[in-house]
Short mmCIF file of C-alpha atoms and ligand atoms in Angstrom, two decimals:
data_model
loop_
_atom_site.label_atom_id
_atom_site.label_comp_id
_atom_site.label_asym_id
_atom_site.label_seq_id
_atom_site.Cartn_x
_atom_site.Cartn_y
_atom_site.Cartn_z
CA UNK L 11 93.16 99.29 128.19
CA UNK L 12 89.28 99.63 129.38
CA UNK L 13 87.51 97.50 131.49
CA UNK L 14 85.72 94.66 130.17
CA UNK L 15 83.69 92.27 131.04
CA UNK L 16 85.02 88.63 130.32
CA UNK L 17 82.63 85.40 129.63
CA UNK L 18 83.97 81.71 128.83
CA UNK L 19 80.76 80.11 127.35
CA UNK L 20 81.11 76.22 127.59
CA UNK L 21 79.74 75.21 124.21
CA UNK L 22 78.86 76.74 120.72
CA UNK L 23 75.42 77.23 121.70
CA UNK L 24 75.76 79.26 125.14
CA UNK L 25 78.43 81.33 122.52
CA UNK L 26 76.00 82.31 120.13
CA UNK L 27 73.34 82.91 122.77
CA UNK L 28 75.72 85.56 124.13
CA UNK L 29 77.21 86.96 120.93
CA UNK L 30 74.49 89.27 119.46
CA UNK L 31 76.48 91.96 120.37
CA UNK L 32 79.37 91.22 118.26
CA UNK L 33 79.48 93.19 115.06
CA UNK L 34 83.25 92.94 113.52
CA UNK L 35 82.25 96.38 111.37
CA UNK L 36 81.85 98.41 114.79
CA UNK L 37 84.68 99.04 117.04
CA UNK L 38 83.30 99.12 120.74
CA UNK L 39 81.50 96.41 120.02
CA UNK L 40 81.76 92.83 122.28
CA UNK L 41 84.24 90.82 120.67
CA UNK L 42 85.54 87.14 120.28
CA UNK L 43 88.65 86.27 121.92
CA UNK L 44 90.72 83.42 120.45
CA UNK L 45 94.43 83.94 119.98
CA UNK L 46 94.26 87.64 121.16
CA UNK L 47 97.64 88.41 119.34
CA UNK L 48 95.26 91.09 117.34
CA UNK L 49 92.66 91.97 119.84
CA UNK L 50 94.97 92.58 122.82
CA UNK L 51 97.42 94.70 121.10
CA UNK L 52 94.37 96.94 119.58
CA UNK L 53 92.90 96.78 122.78
CA UNK L 54 96.15 98.19 124.49
CA UNK L 55 96.35 100.74 122.00
CA UNK L 56 92.75 102.15 122.74
CA UNK L 57 91.76 101.44 119.24
CA UNK L 58 89.56 98.40 120.51
CA UNK L 59 87.59 98.90 123.82
CA UNK L 60 84.78 95.70 123.93
CA UNK L 61 82.59 95.94 127.08
CA UNK L 62 82.46 92.32 126.70
CA UNK L 63 84.80 89.67 125.68
CA UNK L 64 83.27 85.92 124.67
CA UNK L 65 86.70 83.66 125.32
CA UNK L 66 86.46 81.18 122.71
CA UNK L 67 89.24 78.87 123.41
CA UNK L 68 87.23 76.13 124.99
CA UNK L 69 85.49 75.52 122.15
CA UNK L 70 86.22 72.00 120.25
CA UNK L 71 86.93 73.77 117.13
CA UNK L 72 90.74 72.81 117.15
CA UNK L 73 90.98 69.90 114.97
CA UNK L 74 92.38 69.53 111.56
CA UNK L 75 90.72 66.63 109.38
CA UNK L 76 91.05 65.34 106.23
CA UNK L 77 87.98 64.88 104.15
CA UNK L 78 86.79 61.75 102.27
CA UNK L 79 87.52 63.42 98.92
CA UNK L 80 91.14 64.48 99.81
CA UNK L 81 90.70 68.18 100.83
CA UNK L 82 90.81 69.77 104.72
CA UNK L 83 88.76 71.07 107.11
CA UNK L 84 90.35 73.27 109.61
CA UNK L 85 88.79 74.34 112.81
CA UNK L 86 89.03 78.06 113.61
CA UNK L 87 90.52 77.69 116.74
CA UNK L 88 93.37 75.63 115.13
CA UNK L 89 96.86 77.36 115.68
CA UNK L 90 98.80 78.82 113.06
CA UNK L 91 101.92 76.45 114.04
CA UNK L 92 99.82 73.17 113.95
CA UNK L 93 98.38 74.35 110.56
CA UNK L 94 101.78 74.98 108.91
CA UNK L 95 103.51 71.87 110.53
CA UNK L 96 100.71 69.51 109.85
CA UNK L 97 102.19 66.69 107.50
CA UNK L 98 99.05 66.66 105.30
CA UNK L 99 99.20 70.21 104.71
CA UNK L 100 103.10 70.54 103.92
CA UNK L 101 102.94 67.78 101.29
CA UNK L 102 99.65 68.67 99.66
CA UNK L 103 98.83 72.28 100.40
CA UNK L 104 102.55 73.77 100.72
CA UNK L 105 101.49 77.40 99.78
CA UNK L 106 99.52 77.46 102.87
CA UNK L 107 102.19 75.84 105.09
CA UNK L 108 105.07 77.94 103.38
CA UNK L 109 102.55 81.32 103.73
CA UNK L 110 101.84 80.70 107.30
CA UNK L 111 105.36 79.96 108.16
CA UNK L 112 106.45 83.51 106.66
CA UNK L 113 104.26 85.42 108.79
CA UNK L 114 104.95 87.16 112.35
CA UNK L 115 107.31 85.14 114.69
CA UNK L 116 107.02 81.55 116.00
CA UNK L 117 105.51 82.46 119.55
CA UNK L 118 102.94 84.64 117.59
CA UNK L 119 102.07 81.47 115.31
CA UNK L 120 101.63 79.32 118.69
CA UNK L 121 99.15 81.62 119.80
CA UNK L 122 97.10 82.96 116.38
CA UNK L 123 94.16 81.03 115.33
CA UNK L 124 92.96 80.33 111.58
CA UNK L 125 89.68 82.26 112.67
CA UNK L 126 91.84 85.05 113.85
CA UNK L 127 94.01 85.27 111.09
CA UNK L 128 91.17 85.32 108.86
CA UNK L 129 90.04 88.72 110.25
CA UNK L 130 93.33 90.24 110.96
CA UNK L 131 93.59 93.99 110.87
CA UNK L 132 95.67 95.95 108.53
CA UNK L 133 98.71 97.41 109.67
CA UNK L 134 98.11 101.03 108.75
CA UNK L 135 99.70 103.42 111.33
CA UNK L 136 96.95 105.77 111.51
CA UNK L 137 94.45 102.87 112.21
CA UNK L 138 96.66 101.72 115.10
CA UNK L 139 97.17 105.19 116.25
CA UNK L 140 94.41 106.47 118.86
CA UNK L 141 95.69 109.98 118.13
CA UNK L 142 94.19 109.88 114.75
CA UNK L 143 90.40 109.32 113.38
CA UNK L 144 90.15 107.58 109.95
CA UNK L 145 87.26 106.04 108.01
CA UNK L 146 88.04 102.66 109.11
CA UNK L 147 87.88 103.61 112.38
CA UNK L 148 84.91 106.13 112.40
CA UNK L 149 83.18 106.39 109.26
CA UNK L 150 83.11 109.62 107.37
CA UNK L 151 86.73 111.13 109.09
CA UNK L 152 88.76 110.81 106.18
CA UNK L 153 91.76 108.98 105.32
CA UNK L 154 94.95 110.40 106.65
CA UNK L 155 97.18 107.80 105.10
CA UNK L 156 96.70 109.25 101.23
CA UNK L 157 98.12 112.24 101.55
CA UNK L 158 100.46 110.63 104.11
CA UNK L 159 102.29 107.74 105.21
CA UNK L 160 101.23 104.79 102.63
CA UNK L 161 104.56 103.29 101.57
CA UNK L 162 103.17 99.40 102.62
CA UNK L 163 99.62 100.28 101.87
CA UNK L 164 97.46 98.86 98.60
CA UNK L 165 97.66 99.32 95.22
CA UNK L 166 94.90 97.45 94.16
CA UNK L 167 91.03 97.36 95.52
CA UNK L 168 91.53 101.18 96.97
CA UNK L 169 89.11 103.81 97.28
CA UNK L 170 89.19 107.55 97.83
CA UNK L 171 88.20 106.47 101.62
CA UNK L 172 90.55 103.84 102.40
CA UNK L 173 93.75 102.40 101.07
CA UNK L 174 94.78 99.92 103.83
CA UNK L 175 96.33 96.69 102.68
CA UNK L 176 94.92 93.05 104.18
CA UNK L 177 98.23 92.38 106.08
CA UNK L 178 97.85 88.52 106.34
CA UNK L 179 99.69 85.74 104.20
CA UNK L 180 97.47 82.94 105.25
CA UNK L 181 94.63 84.55 103.62
CA UNK L 182 96.37 84.74 100.26
CA UNK L 183 97.43 80.76 100.34
CA UNK L 184 93.43 80.26 101.41
CA UNK L 185 92.32 82.41 98.14
CA UNK L 186 94.37 80.56 95.95
CA UNK L 187 93.48 77.13 97.30
CA UNK L 188 89.66 78.40 96.70
CA UNK L 189 88.52 77.88 100.08
CA UNK L 190 85.18 78.23 101.42
CA UNK L 191 84.48 79.80 105.31
CA UNK L 192 81.69 78.35 107.34
CA UNK L 193 80.19 80.68 109.42
CA UNK L 194 77.39 79.96 112.54
CA UNK L 195 74.96 82.28 114.08
CA UNK L 196 71.79 81.55 115.86
CA UNK L 197 70.29 81.24 112.69
CA UNK L 198 72.02 78.63 111.26
CA UNK L 199 75.37 78.10 109.34
CA UNK L 200 76.12 79.23 106.28
CA UNK L 201 79.34 79.14 103.86
CA UNK L 202 81.04 81.55 101.77
CA UNK L 203 83.95 81.41 99.25
CA UNK L 204 86.90 83.12 100.33
CA UNK L 205 86.82 85.29 97.19
CA UNK L 206 83.23 86.51 98.61
CA UNK L 207 84.13 86.86 102.24
CA UNK L 208 86.00 89.92 102.04
CA UNK L 209 84.78 93.20 101.09
CA UNK L 210 86.68 96.12 99.19
CA UNK L 211 86.41 99.46 100.97
CA UNK L 212 84.50 101.66 98.71
CA UNK L 213 82.70 104.06 100.79
CA UNK L 214 82.20 101.74 103.96
CA UNK L 215 86.04 100.83 104.77
CA UNK L 216 84.83 99.73 108.28
CA UNK L 217 82.97 96.87 107.03
CA UNK L 218 85.55 94.40 105.89
CA UNK L 219 83.87 91.18 105.38
CA UNK L 220 80.29 89.95 104.97
CA UNK L 221 80.31 88.83 108.52
CA UNK L 222 76.73 90.03 109.98
CA UNK L 223 76.30 90.82 114.07
CA UNK L 224 76.85 87.55 116.04
CA UNK L 225 77.92 85.20 113.21
CA UNK L 226 81.39 83.57 114.25
CA UNK L 227 83.65 81.56 111.63
CA UNK L 228 83.66 77.73 112.72
CA UNK L 229 85.81 76.00 110.02
CA UNK L 230 87.72 77.15 106.80
CA UNK L 231 87.35 73.97 103.95
CA UNK L 232 90.01 73.44 101.39
CA UNK L 233 89.19 71.35 98.53
CA UNK L 234 91.43 68.97 97.04
CA UNK L 235 93.84 70.11 94.54
CA UNK L 236 94.01 68.07 90.85
CA UNK L 237 96.36 65.13 90.99
CA UNK L 238 100.07 66.22 90.49
CA UNK L 239 99.64 69.60 91.26
CA UNK L 240 102.40 72.16 92.93
CA UNK L 241 101.95 75.22 94.96
CA UNK L 242 104.09 77.40 96.52
CA UNK L 243 103.90 81.09 98.40
CA UNK L 244 106.68 83.63 97.51
CA UNK L 245 106.56 86.71 100.17
CA UNK L 246 109.17 89.90 99.15
CA UNK L 247 109.35 92.28 102.05
CA UNK L 248 112.20 94.77 103.85
CA UNK L 249 113.65 92.13 106.21
CA UNK L 250 113.47 88.13 105.76
CA UNK L 251 111.23 87.23 109.21
CA UNK L 252 109.14 89.24 111.07
CA UNK L 253 107.61 91.41 108.34
CA UNK L 254 104.76 91.96 106.44
CA UNK L 255 104.63 91.17 102.72
CA UNK L 256 105.24 94.29 100.25
CA UNK L 257 104.12 91.72 97.58
CA UNK L 258 103.65 88.16 97.73
CA UNK L 259 102.11 85.59 95.41
CA UNK L 260 100.35 82.18 96.14
CA UNK L 261 100.41 79.77 92.88
CA UNK L 262 98.65 76.45 92.37
CA UNK L 263 99.84 74.75 89.02
CA UNK L 264 99.25 71.79 87.08
CA UNK L 265 101.30 71.32 83.79
CA UNK L 266 100.46 68.80 81.34
CA UNK L 267 103.89 68.43 79.33
CA UNK L 268 104.71 72.06 78.52
CA UNK L 269 100.87 73.42 79.03
CA UNK L 270 99.31 74.33 81.95
CA UNK L 271 96.43 72.46 82.53
CA UNK L 272 95.05 73.87 85.63
CA UNK L 273 96.19 77.56 87.82
CA UNK L 274 94.95 79.47 90.39
CA UNK L 275 96.76 82.68 91.79
CA UNK L 276 96.37 85.21 94.40
CA UNK L 277 98.33 87.92 95.70
CA UNK L 278 99.34 89.73 98.87
CA UNK L 279 100.79 93.17 100.16
CA UNK L 280 99.08 94.92 97.30
CA UNK L 281 95.48 94.45 97.85
CA UNK L 282 93.10 95.86 100.17
CA UNK L 283 91.87 92.24 100.27
CA UNK L 284 93.66 89.00 99.79
CA UNK L 285 93.85 89.93 95.86
CA UNK L 286 92.68 86.93 92.95
CA UNK L 287 94.23 87.06 90.15
CA UNK L 288 91.57 85.66 88.05
CA UNK L 289 92.78 87.67 84.91
CA UNK L 290 96.06 86.01 84.91
CA UNK L 291 94.07 82.73 85.29
CA UNK L 292 92.49 82.75 82.09
CA UNK L 293 95.39 84.40 79.86
CA UNK L 294 97.33 81.31 81.35
CA UNK L 295 95.48 78.39 81.68
CA UNK L 296 95.77 75.95 78.58
CA UNK L 297 99.04 77.90 77.39
CA UNK L 298 102.60 77.43 77.49
CA UNK L 299 104.47 77.61 80.68
CA UNK L 300 106.32 80.66 79.01
CA UNK L 301 108.17 83.89 80.64
CA UNK L 302 106.95 86.20 78.05
CA UNK L 303 103.22 85.01 78.61
CA UNK L 304 103.61 85.43 82.44
CA UNK L 305 104.88 89.11 81.98
CA UNK L 306 101.83 89.96 79.74
CA UNK L 307 99.65 88.74 82.59
CA UNK L 308 101.26 90.41 85.16
CA UNK L 309 101.03 93.74 83.16
CA UNK L 310 97.36 92.82 82.67
CA UNK L 311 96.99 92.72 86.25
CA UNK L 312 98.82 95.59 87.54
CA UNK L 313 97.50 97.71 84.77
CA UNK L 314 94.41 98.05 87.24
CA UNK L 315 96.85 99.25 90.52
CA UNK L 316 96.09 102.81 91.52
CA UNK L 317 99.36 103.44 93.14
CA UNK L 318 100.40 106.57 95.11
CA UNK L 319 103.60 108.28 95.52
CA UNK L 320 105.04 106.59 98.53
CA UNK L 321 103.90 103.05 97.08
CA UNK L 322 104.42 103.49 93.47
CA UNK L 323 107.13 101.11 93.64
CA UNK L 324 105.05 98.02 94.26
CA UNK L 325 103.57 97.76 90.60
CA UNK L 326 106.47 96.71 89.19
CA UNK L 327 107.57 94.64 92.51
CA UNK L 328 104.25 92.86 92.05
CA UNK L 329 105.19 91.93 88.79
CA UNK L 330 108.63 90.60 89.40
CA UNK L 331 107.01 88.68 92.23
CA UNK L 332 104.40 87.23 90.14
CA UNK L 333 106.48 86.50 87.20
CA UNK L 334 109.15 84.82 89.03
CA UNK L 335 106.84 82.94 90.81
CA UNK L 336 104.78 81.70 88.11
CA UNK L 337 108.18 80.67 86.24
CA UNK L 338 109.30 78.62 89.52
CA UNK L 339 105.90 77.00 90.27
CA UNK L 340 105.59 75.85 86.26
CA UNK L 341 109.30 74.56 86.30
CA UNK L 342 108.41 72.23 89.64
CA UNK L 343 105.30 70.77 88.54
FE1 SF4 F 17 92.10 104.42 107.91
FE2 SF4 F 17 92.21 103.04 105.83
FE3 SF4 F 17 92.97 105.23 105.46
FE4 SF4 F 17 94.33 103.54 107.06
S1 SF4 F 17 94.14 103.70 104.72
S2 SF4 F 17 93.96 106.06 107.52
S3 SF4 F 17 92.91 102.37 107.99
S4 SF4 F 17 91.09 104.87 106.38
#
């Protein structure tokens, strides 16, 4: 690990005054330190090598608040375990609690934070190995995964420059829940819908989000769900714990009799970003909860997939994940 300067600003203003060189799109720039569950790993692997670390663990961003409208305001420093086990989250936003609890290990969930999870880095083996250059680490240097090991990588939103999967479970649930991300900088505060927060790789895979240099995530806002709705998260993976998704689905549904009154769907494990499935929603909303309709919607969504040799199995796996998830969610609502 390379030597670095360490600062622990005492408040948000002091932090923002010192954060000008933090650019999430550039390796080697300064970095915020929250739980450290991604950053420290990548520093040990020599993939990240910040000259300065700003420790944000002392900032007062560790509260989970319910809003007067019935939604949630989650501080960026809220630990994943605290969020997953919060009584209101467990009862009102089950998909979020389930998604977090199916990610990583208990020890990592106790350290990892909401803001850090939003910025979790890909598990692409070439990204994490300093022996390889790649477009995400060094723009223009190529993508060894396309001809190499890509079984776990993405089939949706890929480009000729990068096929890395967004590895987070939490981000998938937050996407289905229509969350918004509050961002602060010395210029002020802005709020971005999570569906607009992540960028597909295109020809700039090193730019993963809309975060600008010096900006920090401060809160995540989750709107209230329709009365009587049900949400859930289904994750398919190679082993039952401490493993990333091959395909996953977060579904929010409200039924009126046999009809689907309201539905939100996002998928994980298959996309270069948490994959909101708006085509599925518009095909199903207002219709009967019927397996044939679910299969048609899954076929339509996965018709956009661009699988490669090793990850072609994900197309069928993702369809089955989605159909099963829709079937159980509508039956339980
Ligand atoms: Fe790098 Fe993306 Fe290719 Fe992986 S898939 S080697 S992260 S460019």
